[in-house]
Amino acid sequence: MDLIVIGLLGGLITGISPCILPVLPVIFLTAGAQSARFEGGEGVVPARRSRPYLVIAGLVLSFTLVTLVGSVVLGLLNLPQDIIRWAGIVVLLVIGISLLIPRFEQLLEKPFQWLPRKEVANRGNGFGVGLALGAVFVPCAGPVLAAIIVAGATGQIGAGTVLLTVSFAVGVAVPLLVFALAGRSVVERIRAFRARERGLRIAAGIAMIALAVGLVFNVPQALQRLLPDYTAGLQTELTESDQAERALGLGGLVTDENRDLENCTNGATVLESCGTAPEIRGIDAWLNTPDGAAVTLDELRGKVVLIDFWAYSCINCQRSIPHVVAWDEAYRDAGLQVIGIHSPEYAFEKDSGNVAAGARDFGIEYPVALDNSLATWTAYRNRYWPAHYLIDADGTVRHISFGEGNYAATESMIRELLKDADPDVDLPSATEIEDETPDLGSTTRETFLGSSKDVNYGGADAYRAGERDFAFPEDQPEDTFALDGRWKVETQYATPTEESARIRLNYRAAEVRIVVSGSGSLVLRADGESPRTIIVDGTPRSYSLLDAAEVGTGTLTLEVTPGVNVYSFTFG
C-alpha cells in the first residue's frame, strides 16, 4: 500500500511540474481535433469521446514500459539506447503531417482497409499519439523516479518495482487527463471550434510537428531551464520520511563503505567529515581521458576531488554545470580534479555519443564516467540530479550538496581544501558565475526542521538527527532559522527536551505560519510587539504567527515547551 500511495503522489506532483509543459499543447489539441474520412470526397467525422482516455492510456503504457524495461529489451536486442526516443519523434511527425494533409492520413489508413469501416473511420490517432508521447516524455527527476530507474538499471525489477512504476505513471496521467478532457470540452462547447474543425486539426498537427522538431534540437529543455521547478519541495517532502525510504528500498543501499556519508549535512556551509569516499565503479566508458582510460580515486590522493552526478537532459543539471565547469577551469592547476559521473535517467542517455555531444555543448573538459548501470550512483547512495560530493586530499568526503544552489559555499570549501592540501598554492579569484537557480518567489521559502530538510538552517553548528545542545549564532543569515537550548532532531521535526528551548526565525513575508503537533505551548516574541502564547494540542496543524498587510522582513523568536513537535514554517 505504501508503494501505491508514494507512487501515485510522486506521479501527481510530477504531473503538475514544469516538465510536462512541452506536451500540454499536443494533448489539449489532440483530444479535441476531428478526424478526416474519405468516402467519395473529403468529410470530417467528430472525434470519439474516448479519445482523451486513449491518448493518456497510450502515454501511461509506453512511459511505463520505456522506464522500466526499455533498457533491458534494447540490450537484449543489441539496439541503440535512444532508438525508442527517435521512434517516438518519428511517430509524432507522421501523425502531425497526417493531421495537416488529410490525403496522407488516408494513405496511412490503406493497410487497414480490410477492417470494418466503422472501426477504421476516426481512429483519431489518440492511442498512437499517447504511445509516442510516452516514449519522448522526460519528467522532472525526483527520488521516486530515481528509485524506479535504479531498480531497472540494476536488474531489481520485482512486483514492488512494477507496482511503484505503474502507480507513478497513473499519478502523472491524472493531471494530463484533466487537461485532455478540458481540450475536448472546449471544442465541444465553443461554436467557433465546431465550425472550424479543419483549423483545429491543422493546429494539432502543427503542435505535434513543433514538439517533434523541438525534441530533436532539445528546445523544450532550453525553455524549461528558464522555469523554476516549483514542485521540488513537494517531491522532497514526500520521500524524505522513514516510511518512504523503507517503501522505496532506499535503506538497502547502505553499506559499510558508504555508511558515514550520512554524517554530511546537505548544503552545509562548513566542512564536515563523512568517511572515505566510495570508489568509482561499474563504469561503461570514460570521456575526456587519454585513450578512454579509467580514473580511480586512489590515484588522485593528494588532489582535491569534486564528483558531480549529472545527466545531460536533466534541467536542474544544465543550470548547475556552468558552475562546475568554471571551478574546473579556475582551480585545475591549483590541484582540483573534477569528475562527472553521468548517471542516466532514461535509456537514450546511455548512448555515449549523446553524452559526448552534451558534454561538448556544456564545455565540459574534465573526465566524465558513463555510469549506465548506476553502480557508482548506488555506491554513493545518491538520489538526486545534480549532486556534488567534495573530497579532500586524503580521500575523505567533506561536503555534500544535493540539487541546485549553494554554489558560493561549495566554492569556498573547494578553496579551503586546496589551501589545506598545499598552503603555498596561489589561488585565482573566486569565479563569478551568476546563480540562475530560479527564484521561487519574493518570500522566504518553506522552512523545515526535520533532519533531512534543513536547507534554511542558519546556526553555526551542524544540523543532523539526534539530541544535543544548540545556541543562537551571533550573525544569523536572512531567511533562516536557528535553535537555542537542548533539542532532539528527528527526520520530520524537532522537539525540545528541556525547558527554555527557543527558535529564532529571520523571515521575508507578509504571513508566517508554523506547523506543530503534540502538547504544550509556544510563546511568540515579534519585533515591537508584546509576547503572545499559543497553546498546542493534537495532531499536526498550522498556526498563524504573523499576518501583515504587505511583505516585509523581520525576526520572530519562539519559546517552545517540551512535548511540542515543530515541523515547518510557511510563508505568504
Coordinates of C-alpha atoms in Angstrom, one line a residue:
M1 CA 0.0 0.0 0.0
D2 CA 2.9 2.4 0.8
L3 CA 4.3 1.9 -2.7
I4 CA 1.0 2.7 -4.4
V5 CA 0.5 5.9 -2.3
I6 CA 4.0 7.1 -2.8
G7 CA 4.0 6.2 -6.5
L8 CA 0.7 8.0 -7.1
L9 CA 1.6 11.1 -5.1
G10 CA 5.0 11.2 -6.7
G11 CA 3.4 11.0 -10.1
L12 CA 0.8 13.6 -9.3
I13 CA 3.5 16.1 -8.3
T14 CA 5.4 15.3 -11.5
G15 CA 2.2 15.8 -13.5
I16 CA 1.9 19.4 -12.4
S17 CA 5.6 20.2 -12.7
P18 CA 7.2 22.4 -15.4
C19 CA 8.5 19.3 -17.3
I20 CA 5.0 18.4 -18.6
L21 CA 4.6 21.8 -20.3
P22 CA 6.0 20.8 -23.7
V23 CA 3.4 18.0 -24.1
L24 CA 0.4 20.0 -22.9
P25 CA -0.4 21.8 -26.2
V26 CA -0.3 18.4 -28.1
I27 CA -2.6 16.7 -25.5
F28 CA -5.0 19.6 -25.4
L29 CA -5.4 20.0 -29.2
T30 CA -5.3 16.2 -30.0
A31 CA -8.0 15.5 -27.5
G32 CA -10.4 17.7 -29.5
A33 CA -9.1 17.5 -33.0
Q34 CA -11.5 15.9 -35.5
S35 CA -10.7 13.0 -37.7
A36 CA -10.9 13.2 -41.5
R37 CA -12.6 10.5 -43.6
F38 CA -12.9 10.0 -47.3
E39 CA -15.9 8.4 -48.9
G40 CA -16.0 9.8 -52.4
G41 CA -14.8 13.2 -51.1
E42 CA -13.4 14.8 -48.1
G43 CA -15.6 15.0 -45.0
V44 CA -15.0 15.4 -41.3
V45 CA -16.1 12.9 -38.6
P46 CA -16.4 14.0 -35.0
A47 CA -13.7 12.7 -32.7
R48 CA -14.5 9.8 -30.4
R49 CA -15.4 10.8 -26.9
S50 CA -12.9 8.2 -25.7
R51 CA -10.0 9.9 -27.5
P52 CA -8.6 11.8 -24.4
Y53 CA -8.6 8.5 -22.5
L54 CA -6.8 6.8 -25.4
V55 CA -4.2 9.5 -25.5
I56 CA -3.4 9.2 -21.8
A57 CA -3.7 5.4 -21.8
G58 CA -1.1 5.2 -24.6
L59 CA 1.2 7.6 -22.7
V60 CA 0.9 5.6 -19.5
L61 CA 1.6 2.3 -21.2
S62 CA 4.6 3.5 -23.2
F63 CA 6.1 5.5 -20.4
T64 CA 5.8 2.6 -18.0
L65 CA 7.4 0.1 -20.5
V66 CA 10.2 2.5 -21.6
T67 CA 11.1 3.5 -18.0
L68 CA 11.0 0.0 -16.5
V69 CA 12.1 -2.4 -19.2
G70 CA 13.2 -0.3 -22.1
S71 CA 16.9 -0.6 -21.4
V72 CA 16.7 -4.3 -20.7
V73 CA 14.9 -5.0 -24.0
L74 CA 17.2 -2.8 -26.1
G75 CA 20.2 -4.5 -24.5
L76 CA 18.9 -8.0 -25.4
L77 CA 18.2 -6.9 -29.0
N78 CA 21.5 -5.1 -29.2
L79 CA 19.8 -1.9 -30.3
P80 CA 20.9 1.8 -29.7
Q81 CA 19.7 3.1 -26.4
D82 CA 17.9 6.1 -27.9
I83 CA 16.0 4.3 -30.6
I84 CA 12.8 4.4 -28.6
R85 CA 13.0 8.2 -28.3
W86 CA 13.7 8.6 -32.0
A87 CA 10.8 6.3 -32.9
G88 CA 8.5 8.4 -30.8
I89 CA 9.7 11.6 -32.5
V90 CA 9.1 10.0 -35.9
V91 CA 5.6 8.9 -34.9
L92 CA 4.8 12.4 -33.8
L93 CA 6.0 13.8 -37.1
V94 CA 3.9 11.3 -39.1
I95 CA 0.7 11.9 -37.1
G96 CA 1.3 15.7 -37.3
I97 CA 1.6 15.5 -41.1
S98 CA -1.5 13.3 -41.3
L99 CA -3.5 16.0 -39.5
L100 CA -2.2 18.7 -41.8
I101 CA -2.7 16.6 -45.0
P102 CA -5.9 14.5 -45.0
R103 CA -4.8 12.5 -48.1
F104 CA -1.7 11.5 -46.3
E105 CA -3.8 10.2 -43.4
Q106 CA -5.9 8.3 -46.0
L107 CA -2.7 6.7 -47.3
L108 CA -1.8 5.6 -43.7
E109 CA -5.2 4.0 -43.4
K110 CA -5.0 1.9 -46.5
P111 CA -3.2 -1.1 -44.9
F112 CA -6.2 -1.3 -42.5
Q113 CA -8.9 -1.2 -45.2
W114 CA -9.7 -4.8 -44.6
L115 CA -11.0 -3.9 -41.1
P116 CA -14.7 -2.9 -40.8
R117 CA -15.0 0.7 -41.9
K118 CA -16.7 1.6 -38.6
E119 CA -13.5 0.8 -36.8
V120 CA -11.2 2.4 -39.3
A121 CA -13.0 5.7 -39.5
N122 CA -11.9 8.2 -36.9
R123 CA -9.3 6.2 -35.2
G124 CA -8.3 9.7 -34.1
N125 CA -4.7 8.7 -33.6
G126 CA -5.3 9.0 -29.9
F127 CA -3.6 5.9 -28.7
G128 CA -0.8 6.3 -31.2
V129 CA -0.2 9.9 -30.0
G130 CA -0.1 8.7 -26.4
L131 CA 2.4 5.9 -27.2
A132 CA 4.6 8.5 -29.0
L133 CA 4.4 11.0 -26.1
G134 CA 5.2 8.3 -23.5
A135 CA 8.4 7.5 -25.5
V136 CA 9.6 11.1 -25.5
F137 CA 8.2 12.3 -22.2
V138 CA 11.0 13.2 -19.8
P139 CA 9.5 14.2 -16.5
C140 CA 11.4 16.1 -13.8
A141 CA 13.6 13.8 -11.8
G142 CA 12.8 13.1 -8.2
P143 CA 13.5 10.4 -5.6
V144 CA 10.5 8.3 -6.6
L145 CA 11.6 8.2 -10.3
A146 CA 15.2 7.7 -9.1
A147 CA 14.2 4.6 -7.2
I148 CA 12.5 3.2 -10.2
I149 CA 15.4 3.9 -12.5
V150 CA 17.9 2.4 -10.1
A151 CA 15.8 -0.8 -9.8
G152 CA 15.6 -1.1 -13.6
A153 CA 19.3 -0.4 -14.2
T154 CA 20.4 -2.9 -11.5
G155 CA 18.0 -5.6 -12.6
Q156 CA 16.0 -5.5 -9.4
I157 CA 12.6 -5.5 -11.2
G158 CA 10.2 -7.3 -8.9
A159 CA 6.5 -6.9 -8.2
G160 CA 7.1 -4.0 -6.0
T161 CA 9.1 -2.1 -8.7
V162 CA 6.3 -2.7 -11.2
L163 CA 3.7 -1.6 -8.8
L164 CA 5.6 1.6 -8.0
T165 CA 6.2 2.3 -11.7
V166 CA 2.6 1.8 -12.7
S167 CA 1.4 3.9 -9.7
F168 CA 3.8 6.7 -10.7
A169 CA 2.7 6.6 -14.3
V170 CA -1.0 6.7 -13.3
G171 CA -0.3 9.6 -11.0
V172 CA 1.4 11.5 -13.8
A173 CA -1.6 10.7 -16.1
V174 CA -4.3 12.2 -13.8
P175 CA -3.4 15.9 -14.3
L176 CA -2.7 15.2 -18.0
L177 CA -6.1 13.6 -18.4
V178 CA -7.8 16.6 -16.8
F179 CA -6.1 18.7 -19.4
A180 CA -7.1 16.4 -22.3
L181 CA -10.7 16.4 -21.1
A182 CA -10.6 20.1 -20.9
G183 CA -9.4 20.2 -24.5
R184 CA -12.3 18.1 -25.7
S185 CA -14.8 20.1 -23.7
V186 CA -13.6 23.4 -25.2
V187 CA -14.0 22.0 -28.7
E188 CA -17.5 20.6 -28.0
R189 CA -18.8 23.8 -26.3
I190 CA -17.4 26.6 -28.3
R191 CA -19.2 27.1 -31.6
A192 CA -16.2 28.7 -33.3
F193 CA -14.2 25.5 -32.8
R194 CA -17.1 23.3 -34.1
A195 CA -17.3 25.5 -37.2
R196 CA -13.6 25.3 -37.8
E197 CA -12.8 21.6 -37.2
R198 CA -10.3 21.7 -40.1
G199 CA -8.4 24.6 -38.5
L200 CA -8.3 22.7 -35.2
R201 CA -6.8 19.7 -37.0
I202 CA -4.2 21.9 -38.5
A203 CA -3.3 23.4 -35.1
A204 CA -2.9 20.0 -33.6
G205 CA -0.7 18.9 -36.5
I206 CA 1.5 21.9 -36.2
A207 CA 1.8 21.4 -32.4
M208 CA 2.9 17.8 -32.9
I209 CA 5.4 18.7 -35.6
A210 CA 6.7 21.6 -33.5
L211 CA 7.2 19.2 -30.5
A212 CA 9.0 16.7 -32.6
V213 CA 11.3 19.2 -34.2
G214 CA 11.9 20.8 -30.8
L215 CA 12.8 17.5 -29.3
V216 CA 15.4 16.9 -32.0
F217 CA 17.1 20.2 -31.1
N218 CA 16.4 20.0 -27.3
V219 CA 14.3 23.1 -27.4
P220 CA 11.9 22.0 -24.6
Q221 CA 14.9 21.6 -22.3
A222 CA 16.2 25.1 -23.1
L223 CA 12.8 26.5 -22.2
Q224 CA 12.5 24.5 -19.0
R225 CA 15.8 25.8 -17.8
L226 CA 14.2 29.2 -17.5
L227 CA 11.4 27.9 -15.3
P228 CA 11.6 27.2 -11.6
D229 CA 10.8 23.6 -10.5
Y230 CA 8.1 24.7 -8.1
T231 CA 7.4 21.0 -7.2
A232 CA 10.9 20.2 -5.9
G233 CA 10.0 20.9 -2.3
L234 CA 6.9 18.7 -2.6
Q235 CA 9.0 15.8 -4.0
T236 CA 11.4 16.1 -1.2
E237 CA 8.7 16.3 1.5
L238 CA 7.0 13.2 0.0
T239 CA 10.1 10.9 0.0
E240 CA 12.2 12.0 3.0
S241 CA 10.2 10.2 5.6
D242 CA 11.4 6.9 7.1
Q243 CA 8.2 5.3 5.8
A244 CA 9.0 6.5 2.2
E245 CA 12.6 5.3 2.5
R246 CA 11.5 1.9 3.5
A247 CA 8.9 1.7 0.7
L248 CA 11.4 2.8 -1.9
G249 CA 14.0 0.4 -0.7
L250 CA 16.5 3.1 -0.1
G251 CA 17.7 1.7 3.1
G252 CA 19.1 -1.3 1.3
L253 CA 21.7 1.0 -0.4
V254 CA 23.6 1.5 2.9
T255 CA 26.8 -0.5 3.2
D256 CA 29.9 -0.3 5.5
E257 CA 31.6 1.6 2.7
N258 CA 29.1 4.4 2.4
R259 CA 27.5 4.4 5.9
D260 CA 29.4 7.5 7.1
L261 CA 28.1 9.6 4.3
E262 CA 25.0 10.3 6.5
N263 CA 27.3 12.4 8.7
C264 CA 27.4 15.1 6.0
T265 CA 24.6 17.7 6.1
N266 CA 23.1 18.6 2.7
G267 CA 24.1 22.1 1.7
A268 CA 26.3 22.8 4.8
T269 CA 28.3 26.0 4.8
V270 CA 31.3 24.5 6.7
L271 CA 33.4 21.4 6.0
E272 CA 32.4 18.1 7.7
S273 CA 33.9 14.7 7.8
C274 CA 31.9 11.9 6.2
G275 CA 34.1 8.9 5.8
T276 CA 36.3 7.7 3.0
A277 CA 34.8 8.3 -0.5
P278 CA 33.5 5.1 -2.2
E279 CA 35.5 4.2 -5.2
I280 CA 34.2 4.9 -8.7
R281 CA 32.9 1.5 -10.2
G282 CA 30.9 -0.2 -12.8
I283 CA 31.7 2.4 -15.5
D284 CA 30.9 1.6 -19.1
A285 CA 33.2 4.1 -20.7
W286 CA 35.2 7.3 -19.9
L287 CA 35.1 10.5 -21.9
N288 CA 37.9 13.2 -21.8
T289 CA 40.6 10.9 -20.6
P290 CA 43.7 9.7 -22.6
D291 CA 42.5 6.7 -24.8
G292 CA 39.4 6.4 -22.6
A293 CA 41.5 5.3 -19.6
A294 CA 39.6 4.9 -16.2
V295 CA 40.2 7.3 -13.3
T296 CA 40.3 6.0 -9.7
L297 CA 40.1 7.9 -6.5
D298 CA 43.2 6.1 -5.2
E299 CA 45.4 7.6 -7.9
L300 CA 44.0 11.0 -7.1
R301 CA 45.2 11.1 -3.4
G302 CA 46.8 14.4 -2.8
K303 CA 44.3 16.2 -5.0
V304 CA 41.0 17.7 -4.0
V305 CA 38.2 15.9 -5.9
L306 CA 34.8 17.2 -6.8
I307 CA 32.4 14.5 -8.0
D308 CA 29.3 15.8 -9.9
F309 CA 26.4 13.4 -10.5
W310 CA 24.6 14.6 -13.6
A311 CA 22.5 13.7 -16.7
Y312 CA 22.7 15.7 -19.9
S313 CA 18.9 16.1 -20.3
C314 CA 18.4 17.0 -16.6
I315 CA 17.1 20.6 -16.5
N316 CA 18.5 21.1 -13.0
C317 CA 21.9 19.8 -14.0
Q318 CA 22.0 22.1 -17.0
R319 CA 21.7 25.1 -14.7
S320 CA 24.3 23.7 -12.4
I321 CA 27.0 22.6 -14.9
P322 CA 28.3 26.2 -15.7
H323 CA 29.4 26.5 -12.1
V324 CA 31.2 23.1 -12.2
V325 CA 32.9 24.0 -15.5
A326 CA 34.0 27.3 -14.1
W327 CA 35.5 25.6 -11.0
D328 CA 37.4 23.2 -13.2
E329 CA 38.9 25.9 -15.3
A330 CA 39.7 28.1 -12.3
Y331 CA 41.2 25.5 -9.9
R332 CA 42.5 22.7 -12.2
D333 CA 46.1 23.9 -12.0
A334 CA 45.8 24.5 -8.2
G335 CA 45.0 20.8 -7.5
L336 CA 41.3 20.3 -8.1
Q337 CA 40.1 17.3 -10.1
V338 CA 36.5 17.4 -11.2
I339 CA 34.9 14.1 -12.2
G340 CA 31.5 14.0 -13.8
I341 CA 29.5 10.8 -13.1
H342 CA 26.9 10.7 -15.8
S343 CA 24.1 8.6 -14.3
P344 CA 21.3 8.4 -16.9
E345 CA 17.6 8.9 -16.0
Y346 CA 16.5 7.4 -19.4
A347 CA 17.7 4.9 -21.9
F348 CA 18.6 7.4 -24.6
E349 CA 21.1 9.0 -22.0
K350 CA 23.1 5.8 -22.0
D351 CA 24.3 6.4 -25.6
S352 CA 27.9 7.5 -25.4
G353 CA 27.5 9.7 -28.5
N354 CA 24.6 11.6 -26.9
V355 CA 26.6 12.1 -23.7
A356 CA 29.7 13.2 -25.6
A357 CA 27.6 15.8 -27.5
G358 CA 26.1 17.0 -24.3
A359 CA 29.5 17.4 -22.7
R360 CA 30.8 19.4 -25.7
D361 CA 27.7 21.6 -25.6
F362 CA 28.3 22.4 -21.9
G363 CA 32.0 23.0 -22.4
I364 CA 32.9 20.0 -20.2
E365 CA 36.6 19.1 -20.4
Y366 CA 37.1 17.2 -17.2
P367 CA 36.7 13.3 -17.1
V368 CA 33.2 12.0 -17.5
A369 CA 32.3 8.5 -16.4
L370 CA 29.3 6.8 -18.1
D371 CA 27.6 5.2 -15.0
N372 CA 25.0 3.4 -17.2
S373 CA 24.3 0.7 -14.6
L374 CA 24.2 3.3 -11.8
A375 CA 26.8 1.3 -9.9
T376 CA 28.7 4.4 -8.7
W377 CA 25.3 6.2 -8.1
T378 CA 24.3 3.3 -5.8
A379 CA 27.7 3.2 -4.1
Y380 CA 27.2 6.8 -3.0
R381 CA 23.5 6.3 -2.0
N382 CA 22.7 9.1 -4.3
R383 CA 19.1 10.1 -5.2
Y384 CA 19.5 13.5 -6.9
W385 CA 20.4 15.1 -10.1
P386 CA 22.6 17.1 -9.7
A387 CA 24.6 16.1 -6.6
H388 CA 28.1 17.3 -5.6
Y389 CA 30.5 15.4 -3.4
L390 CA 33.6 17.3 -2.3
I391 CA 36.6 15.0 -1.3
D392 CA 39.8 16.2 0.4
A393 CA 43.3 15.2 -0.5
D394 CA 43.2 12.3 1.9
G395 CA 40.1 10.8 0.2
T396 CA 37.6 11.8 2.8
V397 CA 34.2 13.2 1.8
R398 CA 34.0 16.7 3.4
H399 CA 30.8 18.2 1.8
I400 CA 27.6 17.1 0.0
S401 CA 25.2 19.3 -1.8
F402 CA 22.0 18.0 -3.5
G403 CA 20.2 19.9 -6.2
E404 CA 20.8 23.4 -7.4
G405 CA 22.2 26.3 -5.5
N406 CA 24.7 26.6 -2.6
Y407 CA 27.4 27.4 -5.2
A408 CA 29.2 30.1 -3.2
A409 CA 29.5 27.9 -0.1
T410 CA 30.8 24.9 -2.2
E411 CA 33.4 27.1 -4.0
S412 CA 34.5 28.5 -0.6
M413 CA 35.1 25.0 0.7
I414 CA 37.0 24.0 -2.5
R415 CA 39.4 26.9 -1.9
E416 CA 39.7 25.9 1.7
L417 CA 40.6 22.3 0.9
L418 CA 43.1 23.4 -1.8
K419 CA 44.8 25.5 0.8
D420 CA 44.9 22.6 3.3
A421 CA 46.4 20.4 0.7
D422 CA 49.1 23.0 -0.3
P423 CA 49.4 26.0 1.9
D424 CA 51.6 27.7 -0.7
V425 CA 49.1 27.3 -3.5
D426 CA 48.3 30.5 -5.4
L427 CA 44.6 30.6 -5.9
P428 CA 42.9 32.7 -8.5
S429 CA 40.0 35.0 -7.7
A430 CA 36.7 33.3 -7.0
T431 CA 34.5 32.6 -10.0
E432 CA 31.6 35.0 -10.7
I433 CA 29.1 32.7 -12.4
E434 CA 25.6 34.0 -11.9
D435 CA 23.5 31.7 -9.8
E436 CA 20.5 31.0 -12.1
T437 CA 18.7 28.8 -9.6
P438 CA 15.1 30.0 -10.2
D439 CA 13.7 32.4 -7.6
L440 CA 10.6 30.7 -6.4
G441 CA 9.1 33.9 -5.0
S442 CA 9.6 37.1 -3.1
T443 CA 9.2 35.5 0.3
T444 CA 11.2 33.1 2.4
R445 CA 10.8 29.6 1.1
E446 CA 9.1 26.9 3.2
T447 CA 11.5 26.0 6.1
F448 CA 11.6 22.5 7.5
L449 CA 13.1 21.5 10.9
G450 CA 13.4 17.8 10.1
S451 CA 17.0 16.5 9.7
S452 CA 16.5 15.7 6.0
K453 CA 15.2 19.2 5.1
D454 CA 17.5 21.7 6.8
V455 CA 18.4 23.9 3.8
N456 CA 17.3 27.0 5.7
Y457 CA 19.3 26.3 8.9
G458 CA 21.4 29.3 9.9
G459 CA 23.1 28.1 13.0
A460 CA 26.8 27.8 13.4
D461 CA 26.9 24.0 14.2
A462 CA 26.0 21.0 12.0
Y463 CA 22.3 20.1 11.8
R464 CA 21.6 16.4 11.9
A465 CA 19.4 13.8 13.6
G466 CA 20.0 13.3 17.3
E467 CA 19.8 15.1 20.6
R468 CA 22.2 17.9 21.5
D469 CA 22.6 21.5 22.7
F470 CA 22.2 24.4 20.3
A471 CA 23.0 28.1 20.6
F472 CA 21.9 31.1 18.5
P473 CA 24.6 32.4 16.2
E474 CA 25.9 35.9 16.6
D475 CA 25.2 36.7 13.0
Q476 CA 22.2 34.8 11.6
P477 CA 21.7 35.0 7.8
E478 CA 18.4 36.2 6.3
D479 CA 15.7 33.7 5.5
T480 CA 17.0 31.1 8.1
F481 CA 16.1 29.6 11.4
A482 CA 18.3 28.8 14.4
L483 CA 17.8 26.8 17.6
D484 CA 18.8 27.5 21.2
G485 CA 18.8 25.1 24.1
R486 CA 18.6 21.3 24.0
W487 CA 16.7 19.8 21.1
K488 CA 16.1 16.4 19.6
V489 CA 16.1 16.5 15.8
E490 CA 14.0 13.8 14.1
T491 CA 13.7 13.1 10.4
Q492 CA 10.5 15.1 10.1
Y493 CA 10.5 17.5 13.0
A494 CA 12.5 18.9 16.0
T495 CA 11.3 18.8 19.6
P496 CA 12.9 20.4 22.8
T497 CA 14.0 18.1 25.5
E498 CA 14.4 20.8 28.2
E499 CA 12.6 24.0 29.2
S500 CA 13.7 27.4 27.7
A501 CA 14.4 25.9 24.2
R502 CA 13.9 28.6 21.5
I503 CA 13.7 29.1 17.8
R504 CA 14.8 32.3 16.1
L505 CA 13.4 32.9 12.6
N506 CA 14.6 35.6 10.2
Y507 CA 11.8 35.9 7.6
R508 CA 10.7 37.8 4.5
A509 CA 7.0 37.6 4.1
A510 CA 3.6 39.1 4.9
E511 CA 2.3 36.0 6.5
V512 CA 4.2 33.5 8.6
R513 CA 2.7 30.2 9.9
I514 CA 4.1 27.3 11.9
V515 CA 3.2 23.6 11.7
V516 CA 3.4 21.9 15.0
S517 CA 1.9 18.9 16.9
G518 CA 2.0 17.4 20.4
S519 CA 1.0 19.1 23.7
G520 CA 2.5 22.3 25.1
S521 CA 2.8 25.9 24.2
L522 CA 4.6 28.5 22.1
V523 CA 5.5 31.9 23.4
L524 CA 5.9 34.2 20.4
R525 CA 8.0 37.4 20.5
A526 CA 7.9 39.6 17.4
D527 CA 9.6 42.9 16.7
G528 CA 7.9 45.7 18.7
E529 CA 5.1 43.5 19.9
S530 CA 4.0 42.1 23.3
P531 CA 4.6 38.3 23.8
R532 CA 1.8 36.0 22.7
T533 CA 1.1 32.5 23.9
I534 CA -0.1 29.8 21.5
I535 CA -1.5 26.6 23.1
V536 CA -0.6 23.4 21.1
D537 CA -2.6 20.2 21.5
G538 CA -3.2 17.4 19.0
T539 CA -2.1 16.2 15.6
P540 CA 0.0 18.5 13.2
R541 CA -1.8 21.7 12.3
S542 CA -0.8 25.2 11.1
Y543 CA -0.9 28.2 13.5
S544 CA -0.6 31.8 12.4
L545 CA 2.5 33.7 13.7
L546 CA 2.3 36.9 11.6
D547 CA -0.4 38.4 9.3
A548 CA 0.7 41.7 7.9
A549 CA -0.7 43.9 5.1
E550 CA 2.5 43.6 2.9
V551 CA 5.7 41.7 2.6
G552 CA 8.4 42.8 5.0
T553 CA 11.4 41.4 6.8
G554 CA 11.8 40.8 10.5
T555 CA 12.7 38.3 13.2
L556 CA 10.4 36.0 15.3
T557 CA 11.5 34.3 18.5
L558 CA 9.6 31.3 19.8
E559 CA 9.9 29.7 23.2
V560 CA 8.9 26.0 22.8
T561 CA 8.0 23.7 25.7
P562 CA 8.9 20.0 25.7
G563 CA 6.2 17.9 24.1
V564 CA 5.8 20.2 21.1
N565 CA 7.0 18.9 17.7
V566 CA 7.9 21.6 15.3
Y567 CA 7.7 20.6 11.6
S568 CA 8.0 23.7 9.5
F569 CA 7.4 27.3 8.8
T570 CA 5.5 28.5 5.8
F571 CA 5.3 32.0 4.3
G572 CA 3.0 34.1 2.2

